[in-house]
Amino acid sequence: MLRIRKQATKRDVLGFRLPMLTHEEPALDISDITVIDPDNTYYMRMGSDAMTGYYILPDHILVIDRALTPLPGSIVVFFHEGEFYTREFCPENGKLVLKGNTKHDTLILEDAQNWTCWGVVTLTLNPVIHPQHRIGRYIRVCAC
Amino acid sequence: MFAHVDINNCYVSCETLFQPHLKGKVVVVLSNNDGCVIARSNEAKAIGIKMADAEFIVRKTLAEHDAVIFSSNYALYADMSARMMNNLARYTYMLMVYSIDEAFLALGNISGIDLETHVDMISRNVMRDTGLSITVGVGPTMALAKLANKASKKMKRDFLVLDTEAKINAAIKDFPIEDVWGIGRQYYEKLKDLGVVTAEDFRQLKPDLVRQQMTVQGWRLHQELWGIACNIIKDVAERSKGIESVRALTPTRPNWK
């Protein structure tokens, strides 16, 4: 997606410079507080309802940082045999527990050898736009 | 000290990063117009697929091994490369991006630092953060760093540090001359006639002879193999000119994976 931002025009000022120009600041950018490490941040879309108890519903966007090491309680993305799993990271003596919404979604791994941590979820985006508003350019809200 | 960093099987690694279940399979990436094989996973190398093999020649072999074939996706590779380079830049004061998957890092001469542990730390951090596996070679000159990288790949290691005279001598002793940076087919033929087989043989040649036979570039390489730095690390690598011949129209192949 291409977004064109209005550039502050450079002008050759004859005489005095407008005093207000010294107070110009760059526009606020939401990524300053959402994407801390842009080089190691990836985005994925939640595909299951295994994490509804954590307010992560299907179609939410996950912001994933690979540079972080998961701590107990982190929301992590794990990879195993062709599928990604988003769960809460709970290592328990010797076992790795990936907690989900219900018992059914919770994964208890005695042997986590084939499970690789893909990244740590730092933020989720929850589109709350009304379906009837999803027309025209508003189709793009949290769309891929 | 210089470090040479190289992404292993760059294009294939970028593709498998987002489809990790392809790890351990025969994966190849084809060039523009699906003409040649330009990247191979280790498994593809093992079944004898060579670099730049034309696709129609190896088509049968690939099908037999149930290979996964990708057309090239340069937008992805460029983005992953930029992420890699930005990650590497955190560990150095000077980074020279040499190509899409290679970079030179200046490590400086910091006293009291154990290069082995330092390079191990860089390599493990970068591999964790980017998800791409890299090989690091460290040496007192750029040619030796590049040689160390190649040598460490042959030893199936993640990194190799050539910081002492003894280590350099050991690495250079059996290193084939054709794998040395800057030795192409022409120079290889010429050197073979002179009886040069390994990098050590080349190093034992007289500098004047090298200068006379191989121009100043060969002489610089000779100096670099002795640990005298001639190439300096620059912010931007000078682009060499290239020529390309491509088909304008190509049939679509809808049944491809």
mmCIF file of C-alpha atoms in Angstrom:
data_model
loop_
_atom_site.group_PDB
_atom_site.id
_atom_site.type_symbol
_atom_site.label_atom_id
_atom_site.label_comp_id
_atom_site.label_asym_id
_atom_site.label_seq_id
_atom_site.Cartn_x
_atom_site.Cartn_y
_atom_site.Cartn_z
ATOM 1 C CA MET A 1 0.000 0.000 0.000
ATOM 2 C CA LEU A 2 1.292 3.402 -0.898
ATOM 3 C CA ARG A 3 0.465 6.302 1.289
ATOM 4 C CA ILE A 4 1.442 9.760 0.184
ATOM 5 C CA ARG A 5 2.220 12.085 2.992
ATOM 6 C CA LYS A 6 2.179 15.797 2.592
ATOM 7 C CA GLN A 7 5.760 16.949 2.550
ATOM 8 C CA ALA A 8 6.775 20.151 4.212
ATOM 9 C CA THR A 9 7.633 22.355 1.258
ATOM 10 C CA LYS A 10 11.106 23.732 1.131
ATOM 11 C CA ARG A 11 11.198 27.308 0.144
ATOM 12 C CA ASP A 12 13.931 29.770 -0.480
ATOM 13 C CA VAL A 13 13.099 32.509 1.892
ATOM 14 C CA LEU A 14 14.074 35.967 1.007
ATOM 15 C CA GLY A 15 14.477 38.141 4.018
ATOM 16 C CA PHE A 16 13.308 36.828 7.327
ATOM 17 C CA ARG A 17 12.285 33.244 7.849
ATOM 18 C CA LEU A 18 8.826 32.638 9.174
ATOM 19 C CA PRO A 19 9.305 32.194 12.938
ATOM 20 C CA MET A 20 6.683 29.449 13.059
ATOM 21 C CA LEU A 21 8.843 27.213 10.867
ATOM 22 C CA THR A 22 11.172 26.558 13.792
ATOM 23 C CA HIS A 23 8.275 24.925 15.603
ATOM 24 C CA GLU A 24 7.496 22.462 12.855
ATOM 25 C CA GLU A 25 7.624 18.868 13.952
ATOM 26 C CA PRO A 26 7.268 15.625 12.076
ATOM 27 C CA ALA A 27 3.759 14.201 11.993
ATOM 28 C CA LEU A 28 2.844 11.656 14.624
ATOM 29 C CA ASP A 29 3.429 8.152 13.429
ATOM 30 C CA ILE A 30 1.645 5.235 15.080
ATOM 31 C CA SER A 31 4.518 2.876 14.249
ATOM 32 C CA ASP A 32 6.748 4.762 16.725
ATOM 33 C CA ILE A 33 4.900 3.061 19.547
ATOM 34 C CA THR A 34 3.743 -0.125 17.848
ATOM 35 C CA VAL A 35 6.724 -1.382 15.882
ATOM 36 C CA ILE A 36 9.786 -1.058 18.091
ATOM 37 C CA ASP A 37 12.217 -3.090 15.996
ATOM 38 C CA PRO A 38 11.088 -2.743 12.369
ATOM 39 C CA ASP A 39 13.889 -4.957 11.056
ATOM 40 C CA ASN A 40 12.682 -7.945 13.012
ATOM 41 C CA THR A 41 8.941 -7.370 13.009
ATOM 42 C CA TYR A 42 6.569 -9.475 10.947
ATOM 43 C CA TYR A 43 2.813 -9.528 10.621
ATOM 44 C CA MET A 44 0.464 -12.477 10.553
ATOM 45 C CA ARG A 45 -3.260 -12.918 10.560
ATOM 46 C CA MET A 46 -4.909 -15.010 13.270
ATOM 47 C CA GLY A 47 -6.562 -17.988 11.650
ATOM 48 C CA SER A 48 -8.264 -19.858 14.481
ATOM 49 C CA ASP A 49 -10.357 -19.165 17.556
ATOM 50 C CA ALA A 50 -7.879 -20.858 19.874
ATOM 51 C CA MET A 51 -7.090 -17.575 21.632
ATOM 52 C CA THR A 52 -10.487 -15.907 22.044
ATOM 53 C CA GLY A 53 -9.964 -15.916 25.809
ATOM 54 C CA TYR A 54 -6.979 -13.628 25.217
ATOM 55 C CA TYR A 55 -9.102 -11.318 23.035
ATOM 56 C CA ILE A 56 -7.413 -12.583 19.891
ATOM 57 C CA LEU A 57 -10.163 -13.498 17.447
ATOM 58 C CA PRO A 58 -9.873 -14.868 13.920
ATOM 59 C CA ASP A 59 -8.808 -12.216 11.402
ATOM 60 C CA HIS A 60 -6.994 -10.115 13.967
ATOM 61 C CA ILE A 61 -3.556 -9.015 12.912
ATOM 62 C CA LEU A 62 -0.612 -10.126 15.011
ATOM 63 C CA VAL A 63 2.491 -7.987 15.247
ATOM 64 C CA ILE A 64 5.339 -10.409 15.846
ATOM 65 C CA ASP A 65 8.829 -9.527 17.040
ATOM 66 C CA ARG A 66 11.456 -12.163 16.403
ATOM 67 C CA ALA A 67 14.175 -10.459 18.426
ATOM 68 C CA LEU A 68 12.450 -11.053 21.760
ATOM 69 C CA THR A 69 12.927 -14.253 23.713
ATOM 70 C CA PRO A 70 9.638 -15.546 25.106
ATOM 71 C CA LEU A 71 9.022 -15.232 28.849
ATOM 72 C CA PRO A 72 6.438 -17.218 30.793
ATOM 73 C CA GLY A 73 3.152 -15.554 29.956
ATOM 74 C CA SER A 74 4.206 -14.215 26.541
ATOM 75 C CA ILE A 75 1.922 -14.788 23.601
ATOM 76 C CA VAL A 76 4.083 -16.682 21.133
ATOM 77 C CA VAL A 77 3.849 -18.074 17.635
ATOM 78 C CA PHE A 78 5.153 -21.612 17.420
ATOM 79 C CA PHE A 79 5.685 -23.664 14.326
ATOM 80 C CA HIS A 80 5.144 -27.396 14.109
ATOM 81 C CA GLU A 81 4.800 -29.650 11.084
ATOM 82 C CA GLY A 82 3.423 -27.210 8.586
ATOM 83 C CA GLU A 83 1.278 -25.131 10.927
ATOM 84 C CA PHE A 84 1.667 -22.053 13.040
ATOM 85 C CA TYR A 85 0.241 -21.993 16.551
ATOM 86 C CA THR A 86 -0.432 -18.843 18.562
ATOM 87 C CA ARG A 87 -0.568 -19.653 22.271
ATOM 88 C CA GLU A 88 0.485 -18.442 25.696
ATOM 89 C CA PHE A 89 3.997 -19.577 26.546
ATOM 90 C CA CYS A 90 4.076 -21.457 29.863
ATOM 91 C CA PRO A 91 7.146 -23.616 30.444
ATOM 92 C CA GLU A 92 6.611 -25.997 33.374
ATOM 93 C CA ASN A 93 9.300 -28.163 34.888
ATOM 94 C CA GLY A 94 10.570 -30.064 31.879
ATOM 95 C CA LYS A 95 7.401 -29.665 29.879
ATOM 96 C CA LEU A 96 6.387 -26.917 27.543
ATOM 97 C CA VAL A 97 2.766 -25.896 27.914
ATOM 98 C CA LEU A 98 1.231 -23.720 25.226
ATOM 99 C CA LYS A 99 -1.982 -22.469 26.755
ATOM 100 C CA GLY A 100 -4.967 -21.713 24.611
ATOM 101 C CA ASN A 101 -8.548 -20.746 25.111
ATOM 102 C CA THR A 102 -9.898 -24.098 26.251
ATOM 103 C CA LYS A 103 -8.446 -27.438 27.361
ATOM 104 C CA HIS A 104 -8.848 -28.572 23.785
ATOM 105 C CA ASP A 105 -6.643 -25.797 22.477
ATOM 106 C CA THR A 106 -3.971 -26.135 25.143
ATOM 107 C CA LEU A 107 -0.926 -28.048 23.987
ATOM 108 C CA ILE A 108 1.157 -29.930 26.550
ATOM 109 C CA LEU A 109 4.466 -30.939 25.043
ATOM 110 C CA GLU A 110 6.652 -33.485 26.788
ATOM 111 C CA ASP A 111 9.121 -33.273 23.937
ATOM 112 C CA ALA A 112 9.294 -29.893 22.243
ATOM 113 C CA GLN A 113 12.049 -30.840 19.821
ATOM 114 C CA ASN A 114 10.093 -30.340 16.631
ATOM 115 C CA TRP A 115 8.465 -27.177 17.886
ATOM 116 C CA THR A 116 10.218 -23.976 16.992
ATOM 117 C CA CYS A 117 9.440 -20.562 18.361
ATOM 118 C CA TRP A 118 8.815 -18.310 15.386
ATOM 119 C CA GLY A 119 8.368 -15.075 17.327
ATOM 120 C CA VAL A 120 6.744 -13.226 20.192
ATOM 121 C CA VAL A 121 3.467 -11.397 19.651
ATOM 122 C CA THR A 122 3.802 -7.839 20.900
ATOM 123 C CA LEU A 123 0.499 -6.415 19.753
ATOM 124 C CA THR A 124 -2.716 -7.430 18.054
ATOM 125 C CA LEU A 125 -4.925 -5.332 15.839
ATOM 126 C CA ASN A 126 -8.621 -5.785 16.294
ATOM 127 C CA PRO A 127 -10.681 -4.356 13.437
ATOM 128 C CA VAL A 128 -13.978 -3.130 14.879
ATOM 129 C CA ILE A 129 -15.210 -1.366 11.777
ATOM 130 C CA HIS A 130 -18.885 -1.991 10.987
ATOM 131 C CA PRO A 131 -19.298 -4.464 8.107
ATOM 132 C CA GLN A 132 -21.518 -2.001 6.246
ATOM 133 C CA HIS A 133 -18.701 0.527 6.355
ATOM 134 C CA ARG A 134 -16.404 -1.869 4.570
ATOM 135 C CA ILE A 135 -16.916 -0.337 1.166
ATOM 136 C CA GLY A 136 -14.685 1.678 -1.082
ATOM 137 C CA ARG A 137 -11.312 2.488 0.408
ATOM 138 C CA TYR A 138 -12.475 1.265 3.812
ATOM 139 C CA ILE A 139 -12.162 -2.282 2.507
ATOM 140 C CA ARG A 140 -8.493 -1.868 3.330
ATOM 141 C CA VAL A 141 -9.005 -1.722 7.115
ATOM 142 C CA CYS A 142 -6.849 -4.590 8.398
ATOM 143 C CA ALA A 143 -7.084 -6.286 5.018
ATOM 144 C CA CYS A 144 -4.149 -7.970 3.365
ATOM 145 C CA MET B 1 39.831 -7.465 11.456
ATOM 146 C CA PHE B 2 37.147 -8.027 8.842
ATOM 147 C CA ALA B 3 34.201 -10.362 8.878
ATOM 148 C CA HIS B 4 32.529 -11.646 5.766
ATOM 149 C CA VAL B 5 28.907 -12.647 6.257
ATOM 150 C CA ASP B 6 26.998 -14.696 3.765
ATOM 151 C CA ILE B 7 23.387 -15.916 3.918
ATOM 152 C CA ASN B 8 23.266 -19.651 3.316
ATOM 153 C CA ASN B 9 21.156 -20.558 0.268
ATOM 154 C CA CYS B 10 19.762 -17.014 0.422
ATOM 155 C CA TYR B 11 16.697 -17.226 -1.831
ATOM 156 C CA VAL B 12 15.686 -20.665 -0.594
ATOM 157 C CA SER B 13 16.114 -19.557 3.042
ATOM 158 C CA CYS B 14 13.851 -16.560 2.430
ATOM 159 C CA GLU B 15 11.145 -18.797 0.979
ATOM 160 C CA THR B 16 11.363 -21.420 3.718
ATOM 161 C CA LEU B 17 11.292 -18.817 6.488
ATOM 162 C CA PHE B 18 7.570 -18.323 5.900
ATOM 163 C CA GLN B 19 6.893 -21.945 5.039
ATOM 164 C CA PRO B 20 9.067 -23.750 7.581
ATOM 165 C CA HIS B 21 7.590 -27.138 6.706
ATOM 166 C CA LEU B 22 9.713 -27.012 3.540
ATOM 167 C CA LYS B 23 12.874 -27.273 5.648
ATOM 168 C CA GLY B 24 14.574 -30.561 4.906
ATOM 169 C CA LYS B 25 13.000 -30.850 1.472
ATOM 170 C CA VAL B 26 14.418 -30.364 -1.976
ATOM 171 C CA VAL B 27 13.686 -26.698 -2.688
ATOM 172 C CA VAL B 28 14.939 -24.690 -5.646
ATOM 173 C CA VAL B 29 14.367 -21.136 -6.809
ATOM 174 C CA LEU B 30 14.428 -20.364 -10.518
ATOM 175 C CA SER B 31 15.696 -17.245 -12.237
ATOM 176 C CA ASN B 32 13.630 -14.809 -14.271
ATOM 177 C CA ASN B 33 11.326 -16.564 -16.729
ATOM 178 C CA ASP B 34 11.932 -19.810 -14.822
ATOM 179 C CA GLY B 35 15.057 -20.369 -16.883
ATOM 180 C CA CYS B 36 17.771 -21.592 -14.537
ATOM 181 C CA VAL B 37 18.164 -22.861 -11.016
ATOM 182 C CA ILE B 38 19.664 -19.994 -9.019
ATOM 183 C CA ALA B 39 19.222 -21.198 -5.441
ATOM 184 C CA ARG B 40 19.203 -24.675 -3.995
ATOM 185 C CA SER B 41 18.538 -26.033 -0.539
ATOM 186 C CA ASN B 42 21.183 -28.330 0.927
ATOM 187 C CA GLU B 43 19.005 -31.290 -0.012
ATOM 188 C CA ALA B 44 18.873 -30.105 -3.613
ATOM 189 C CA LYS B 45 22.655 -29.768 -3.631
ATOM 190 C CA ALA B 46 22.895 -33.311 -2.325
ATOM 191 C CA ILE B 47 20.964 -34.771 -5.255
ATOM 192 C CA GLY B 48 23.351 -33.114 -7.659
ATOM 193 C CA ILE B 49 21.464 -30.032 -8.847
ATOM 194 C CA LYS B 50 24.148 -27.576 -9.917
ATOM 195 C CA MET B 51 24.071 -23.810 -9.745
ATOM 196 C CA ALA B 52 22.653 -22.287 -12.968
ATOM 197 C CA ASP B 53 21.455 -25.618 -14.336
ATOM 198 C CA ALA B 54 18.783 -24.973 -16.917
ATOM 199 C CA GLU B 55 15.366 -25.899 -15.582
ATOM 200 C CA PHE B 56 14.436 -28.151 -18.509
ATOM 201 C CA ILE B 57 17.571 -30.239 -18.001
ATOM 202 C CA VAL B 58 16.950 -30.985 -14.322
ATOM 203 C CA ARG B 59 13.155 -31.078 -14.595
ATOM 204 C CA LYS B 60 13.028 -34.871 -14.403
ATOM 205 C CA THR B 61 15.394 -35.107 -11.436
ATOM 206 C CA LEU B 62 13.390 -32.484 -9.579
ATOM 207 C CA ALA B 63 10.123 -34.297 -10.238
ATOM 208 C CA GLU B 64 11.599 -37.601 -9.065
ATOM 209 C CA HIS B 65 12.583 -36.091 -5.738
ATOM 210 C CA ASP B 66 9.252 -34.319 -5.317
ATOM 211 C CA ALA B 67 11.002 -30.968 -5.278
ATOM 212 C CA VAL B 68 9.325 -27.694 -4.409
ATOM 213 C CA ILE B 69 10.059 -25.140 -7.099
ATOM 214 C CA PHE B 70 9.703 -21.393 -6.692
ATOM 215 C CA SER B 71 9.865 -18.657 -9.249
ATOM 216 C CA SER B 72 11.971 -15.817 -7.941
ATOM 217 C CA ASN B 73 10.291 -13.243 -5.758
ATOM 218 C CA TYR B 74 12.794 -10.414 -5.669
ATOM 219 C CA ALA B 75 10.617 -8.128 -3.570
ATOM 220 C CA LEU B 76 10.800 -10.686 -0.753
ATOM 221 C CA TYR B 77 14.524 -11.287 -1.139
ATOM 222 C CA ALA B 78 15.326 -7.583 -1.182
ATOM 223 C CA ASP B 79 13.258 -7.010 1.954
ATOM 224 C CA MET B 80 14.855 -9.929 3.810
ATOM 225 C CA SER B 81 18.275 -8.765 2.657
ATOM 226 C CA ALA B 82 17.615 -5.261 3.980
ATOM 227 C CA ARG B 83 16.468 -6.698 7.308
ATOM 228 C CA MET B 84 19.623 -8.806 7.464
ATOM 229 C CA MET B 85 21.915 -5.877 6.654
ATOM 230 C CA ASN B 86 20.205 -3.655 9.248
ATOM 231 C CA ASN B 87 20.671 -6.392 11.805
ATOM 232 C CA LEU B 88 24.345 -6.787 10.920
ATOM 233 C CA ALA B 89 24.883 -3.037 11.094
ATOM 234 C CA ARG B 90 24.139 -3.200 14.822
ATOM 235 C CA TYR B 91 27.368 -5.060 15.429
ATOM 236 C CA THR B 92 29.814 -2.869 13.558
ATOM 237 C CA TYR B 93 30.790 0.710 12.839
ATOM 238 C CA MET B 94 31.223 0.032 9.137
ATOM 239 C CA LEU B 95 29.204 -2.299 6.989
ATOM 240 C CA MET B 96 29.800 -2.848 3.305
ATOM 241 C CA VAL B 97 26.883 -4.475 1.536
ATOM 242 C CA TYR B 98 28.682 -6.450 -1.118
ATOM 243 C CA SER B 99 25.712 -8.146 -2.749
ATOM 244 C CA ILE B 100 22.167 -9.139 -1.882
ATOM 245 C CA ASP B 101 23.352 -11.908 0.419
ATOM 246 C CA GLU B 102 26.891 -10.876 1.308
ATOM 247 C CA ALA B 103 28.359 -8.167 3.473
ATOM 248 C CA PHE B 104 31.697 -7.203 4.966
ATOM 249 C CA LEU B 105 31.862 -5.962 8.535
ATOM 250 C CA ALA B 106 34.763 -4.075 10.040
ATOM 251 C CA LEU B 107 35.428 -5.516 13.474
ATOM 252 C CA GLY B 108 38.226 -3.140 14.394
ATOM 253 C CA ASN B 109 41.067 -4.048 16.707
ATOM 254 C CA ILE B 110 39.410 -4.164 20.076
ATOM 255 C CA SER B 111 41.853 -5.478 22.648
ATOM 256 C CA GLY B 112 40.707 -7.915 25.261
ATOM 257 C CA ILE B 113 37.881 -9.279 23.148
ATOM 258 C CA ASP B 114 37.730 -12.941 22.283
ATOM 259 C CA LEU B 115 36.821 -12.973 18.619
ATOM 260 C CA GLU B 116 35.483 -16.524 18.742
ATOM 261 C CA THR B 117 32.872 -15.689 21.378
ATOM 262 C CA HIS B 118 32.136 -12.297 19.816
ATOM 263 C CA VAL B 119 31.495 -13.772 16.366
ATOM 264 C CA ASP B 120 29.521 -16.634 17.887
ATOM 265 C CA MET B 121 27.321 -14.085 19.647
ATOM 266 C CA ILE B 122 26.780 -12.085 16.434
ATOM 267 C CA SER B 123 26.010 -15.183 14.435
ATOM 268 C CA ARG B 124 23.528 -16.623 16.937
ATOM 269 C CA ASN B 125 21.747 -13.314 17.534
ATOM 270 C CA VAL B 126 21.382 -12.553 13.833
ATOM 271 C CA MET B 127 20.149 -16.054 13.054
ATOM 272 C CA ARG B 128 17.550 -15.848 15.821
ATOM 273 C CA ASP B 129 16.372 -12.354 14.877
ATOM 274 C CA THR B 130 16.132 -12.829 11.126
ATOM 275 C CA GLY B 131 15.521 -16.561 10.895
ATOM 276 C CA LEU B 132 18.042 -16.860 8.075
ATOM 277 C CA SER B 133 21.134 -18.961 8.671
ATOM 278 C CA ILE B 134 24.437 -17.259 7.975
ATOM 279 C CA THR B 135 28.088 -18.174 7.746
ATOM 280 C CA VAL B 136 30.726 -15.802 9.084
ATOM 281 C CA GLY B 137 34.388 -15.776 8.151
ATOM 282 C CA VAL B 138 36.825 -13.555 9.993
ATOM 283 C CA GLY B 139 40.324 -12.606 8.900
ATOM 284 C CA PRO B 140 42.794 -9.729 8.975
ATOM 285 C CA THR B 141 42.034 -8.842 5.334
ATOM 286 C CA MET B 142 38.936 -9.002 3.173
ATOM 287 C CA ALA B 143 40.324 -11.780 0.973
ATOM 288 C CA LEU B 144 41.152 -13.870 4.036
ATOM 289 C CA ALA B 145 37.728 -13.195 5.543
ATOM 290 C CA LYS B 146 36.098 -14.414 2.371
ATOM 291 C CA LEU B 147 38.398 -17.432 2.338
ATOM 292 C CA ALA B 148 37.552 -18.159 5.973
ATOM 293 C CA ASN B 149 33.866 -18.049 5.114
ATOM 294 C CA LYS B 150 34.271 -20.581 2.323
ATOM 295 C CA ALA B 151 36.443 -22.777 4.537
ATOM 296 C CA SER B 152 33.903 -22.738 7.355
ATOM 297 C CA LYS B 153 31.163 -23.773 4.916
ATOM 298 C CA LYS B 154 33.288 -26.727 3.866
ATOM 299 C CA MET B 155 33.742 -27.659 7.532
ATOM 300 C CA LYS B 156 29.972 -27.298 8.005
ATOM 301 C CA ARG B 157 30.483 -24.700 10.699
ATOM 302 C CA ASP B 158 28.672 -21.438 11.316
ATOM 303 C CA PHE B 159 31.810 -19.368 11.579
ATOM 304 C CA LEU B 160 35.584 -19.530 11.319
ATOM 305 C CA VAL B 161 38.011 -17.050 12.824
ATOM 306 C CA LEU B 162 41.492 -16.717 11.325
ATOM 307 C CA ASP B 163 43.117 -14.389 13.816
ATOM 308 C CA THR B 164 46.547 -15.948 14.239
ATOM 309 C CA GLU B 165 49.295 -16.822 11.781
ATOM 310 C CA ALA B 166 48.949 -20.517 12.600
ATOM 311 C CA LYS B 167 45.209 -20.585 11.904
ATOM 312 C CA ILE B 168 45.679 -18.776 8.587
ATOM 313 C CA ASN B 169 48.392 -21.189 7.510
ATOM 314 C CA ALA B 170 46.257 -24.186 8.410
ATOM 315 C CA ALA B 171 43.246 -22.876 6.494
ATOM 316 C CA ILE B 172 45.211 -21.840 3.436
ATOM 317 C CA LYS B 173 47.258 -25.043 3.144
ATOM 318 C CA ASP B 174 44.684 -27.197 1.369
ATOM 319 C CA PHE B 175 42.394 -24.449 0.103
ATOM 320 C CA PRO B 176 41.855 -24.910 -3.654
ATOM 321 C CA ILE B 177 43.033 -21.910 -5.648
ATOM 322 C CA GLU B 178 39.900 -21.758 -7.821
ATOM 323 C CA ASP B 179 37.785 -20.983 -4.741
ATOM 324 C CA VAL B 180 39.870 -17.935 -3.831
ATOM 325 C CA TRP B 181 38.175 -14.565 -4.281
ATOM 326 C CA GLY B 182 39.106 -13.056 -7.637
ATOM 327 C CA ILE B 183 40.443 -16.209 -9.271
ATOM 328 C CA GLY B 184 38.237 -16.930 -12.256
ATOM 329 C CA ARG B 185 38.572 -19.508 -14.994
ATOM 330 C CA GLN B 186 41.231 -17.599 -16.951
ATOM 331 C CA TYR B 187 43.551 -17.074 -13.996
ATOM 332 C CA TYR B 188 42.881 -20.619 -12.850
ATOM 333 C CA GLU B 189 44.171 -21.992 -16.174
ATOM 334 C CA LYS B 190 47.195 -19.722 -16.046
ATOM 335 C CA LEU B 191 48.007 -20.683 -12.464
ATOM 336 C CA LYS B 192 47.551 -24.375 -13.190
ATOM 337 C CA ASP B 193 50.323 -24.094 -15.780
ATOM 338 C CA LEU B 194 52.526 -22.545 -13.104
ATOM 339 C CA GLY B 195 51.812 -25.533 -10.858
ATOM 340 C CA VAL B 196 49.625 -23.646 -8.428
ATOM 341 C CA VAL B 197 46.929 -25.861 -6.912
ATOM 342 C CA THR B 198 46.280 -24.470 -3.448
ATOM 343 C CA ALA B 199 46.125 -20.960 -2.010
ATOM 344 C CA GLU B 200 49.400 -21.713 -0.206
ATOM 345 C CA ASP B 201 51.102 -22.424 -3.558
ATOM 346 C CA PHE B 202 49.869 -19.072 -4.805
ATOM 347 C CA ARG B 203 51.175 -17.341 -1.715
ATOM 348 C CA GLN B 204 54.634 -18.786 -2.299
ATOM 349 C CA LEU B 205 54.879 -17.208 -5.755
ATOM 350 C CA LYS B 206 57.105 -14.175 -6.049
ATOM 351 C CA PRO B 207 55.156 -10.901 -5.820
ATOM 352 C CA ASP B 208 56.854 -9.567 -8.979
ATOM 353 C CA LEU B 209 55.774 -12.594 -10.977
ATOM 354 C CA VAL B 210 52.190 -12.229 -9.760
ATOM 355 C CA ARG B 211 52.212 -8.532 -10.588
ATOM 356 C CA GLN B 212 53.514 -9.269 -14.064
ATOM 357 C CA GLN B 213 51.140 -12.153 -14.801
ATOM 358 C CA MET B 214 47.948 -11.032 -13.088
ATOM 359 C CA THR B 215 47.942 -7.209 -13.009
ATOM 360 C CA VAL B 216 47.614 -5.175 -9.868
ATOM 361 C CA GLN B 217 44.440 -7.003 -8.799
ATOM 362 C CA GLY B 218 46.311 -10.294 -8.528
ATOM 363 C CA TRP B 219 49.133 -8.605 -6.666
ATOM 364 C CA ARG B 220 46.668 -7.142 -4.188
ATOM 365 C CA LEU B 221 45.161 -10.575 -3.651
ATOM 366 C CA HIS B 222 48.658 -11.954 -3.061
ATOM 367 C CA GLN B 223 49.319 -9.260 -0.466
ATOM 368 C CA GLU B 224 45.968 -9.876 1.195
ATOM 369 C CA LEU B 225 46.664 -13.576 1.549
ATOM 370 C CA TRP B 226 49.811 -12.602 3.454
ATOM 371 C CA GLY B 227 47.661 -10.529 5.764
ATOM 372 C CA ILE B 228 48.462 -7.099 4.320
ATOM 373 C CA ALA B 229 45.190 -5.266 3.789
ATOM 374 C CA CYS B 230 44.834 -3.672 0.340
ATOM 375 C CA ASN B 231 41.091 -3.505 -0.114
ATOM 376 C CA ILE B 232 39.384 -1.015 2.113
ATOM 377 C CA ILE B 233 35.864 -1.302 3.316
ATOM 378 C CA LYS B 234 33.567 1.189 1.723
ATOM 379 C CA ASP B 235 30.040 2.220 2.591
ATOM 380 C CA VAL B 236 28.773 1.434 -0.863
ATOM 381 C CA ALA B 237 30.214 -1.294 -3.020
ATOM 382 C CA GLU B 238 30.876 -0.211 -6.583
ATOM 383 C CA ARG B 239 28.406 -1.890 -8.849
ATOM 384 C CA SER B 240 29.896 -3.825 -11.685
ATOM 385 C CA LYS B 241 28.091 -3.542 -14.976
ATOM 386 C CA GLY B 242 25.923 -6.383 -16.109
ATOM 387 C CA ILE B 243 24.257 -7.586 -19.233
ATOM 388 C CA GLU B 244 21.134 -9.647 -19.445
ATOM 389 C CA SER B 245 19.252 -11.464 -22.157
ATOM 390 C CA VAL B 246 15.625 -12.288 -21.414
ATOM 391 C CA ARG B 247 12.659 -13.597 -23.305
ATOM 392 C CA ALA B 248 9.841 -11.126 -23.672
ATOM 393 C CA LEU B 249 7.039 -13.639 -23.874
ATOM 394 C CA THR B 250 6.843 -16.827 -21.916
ATOM 395 C CA PRO B 251 4.168 -19.517 -21.731
ATOM 396 C CA THR B 252 2.336 -19.803 -18.427
ATOM 397 C CA ARG B 253 2.634 -22.979 -16.446
ATOM 398 C CA PRO B 254 -0.456 -23.187 -14.256
ATOM 399 C CA ASN B 255 0.170 -26.644 -12.808
ATOM 400 C CA TRP B 256 3.295 -25.667 -10.927
ATOM 401 C CA LYS B 257 3.591 -25.771 -7.188
#
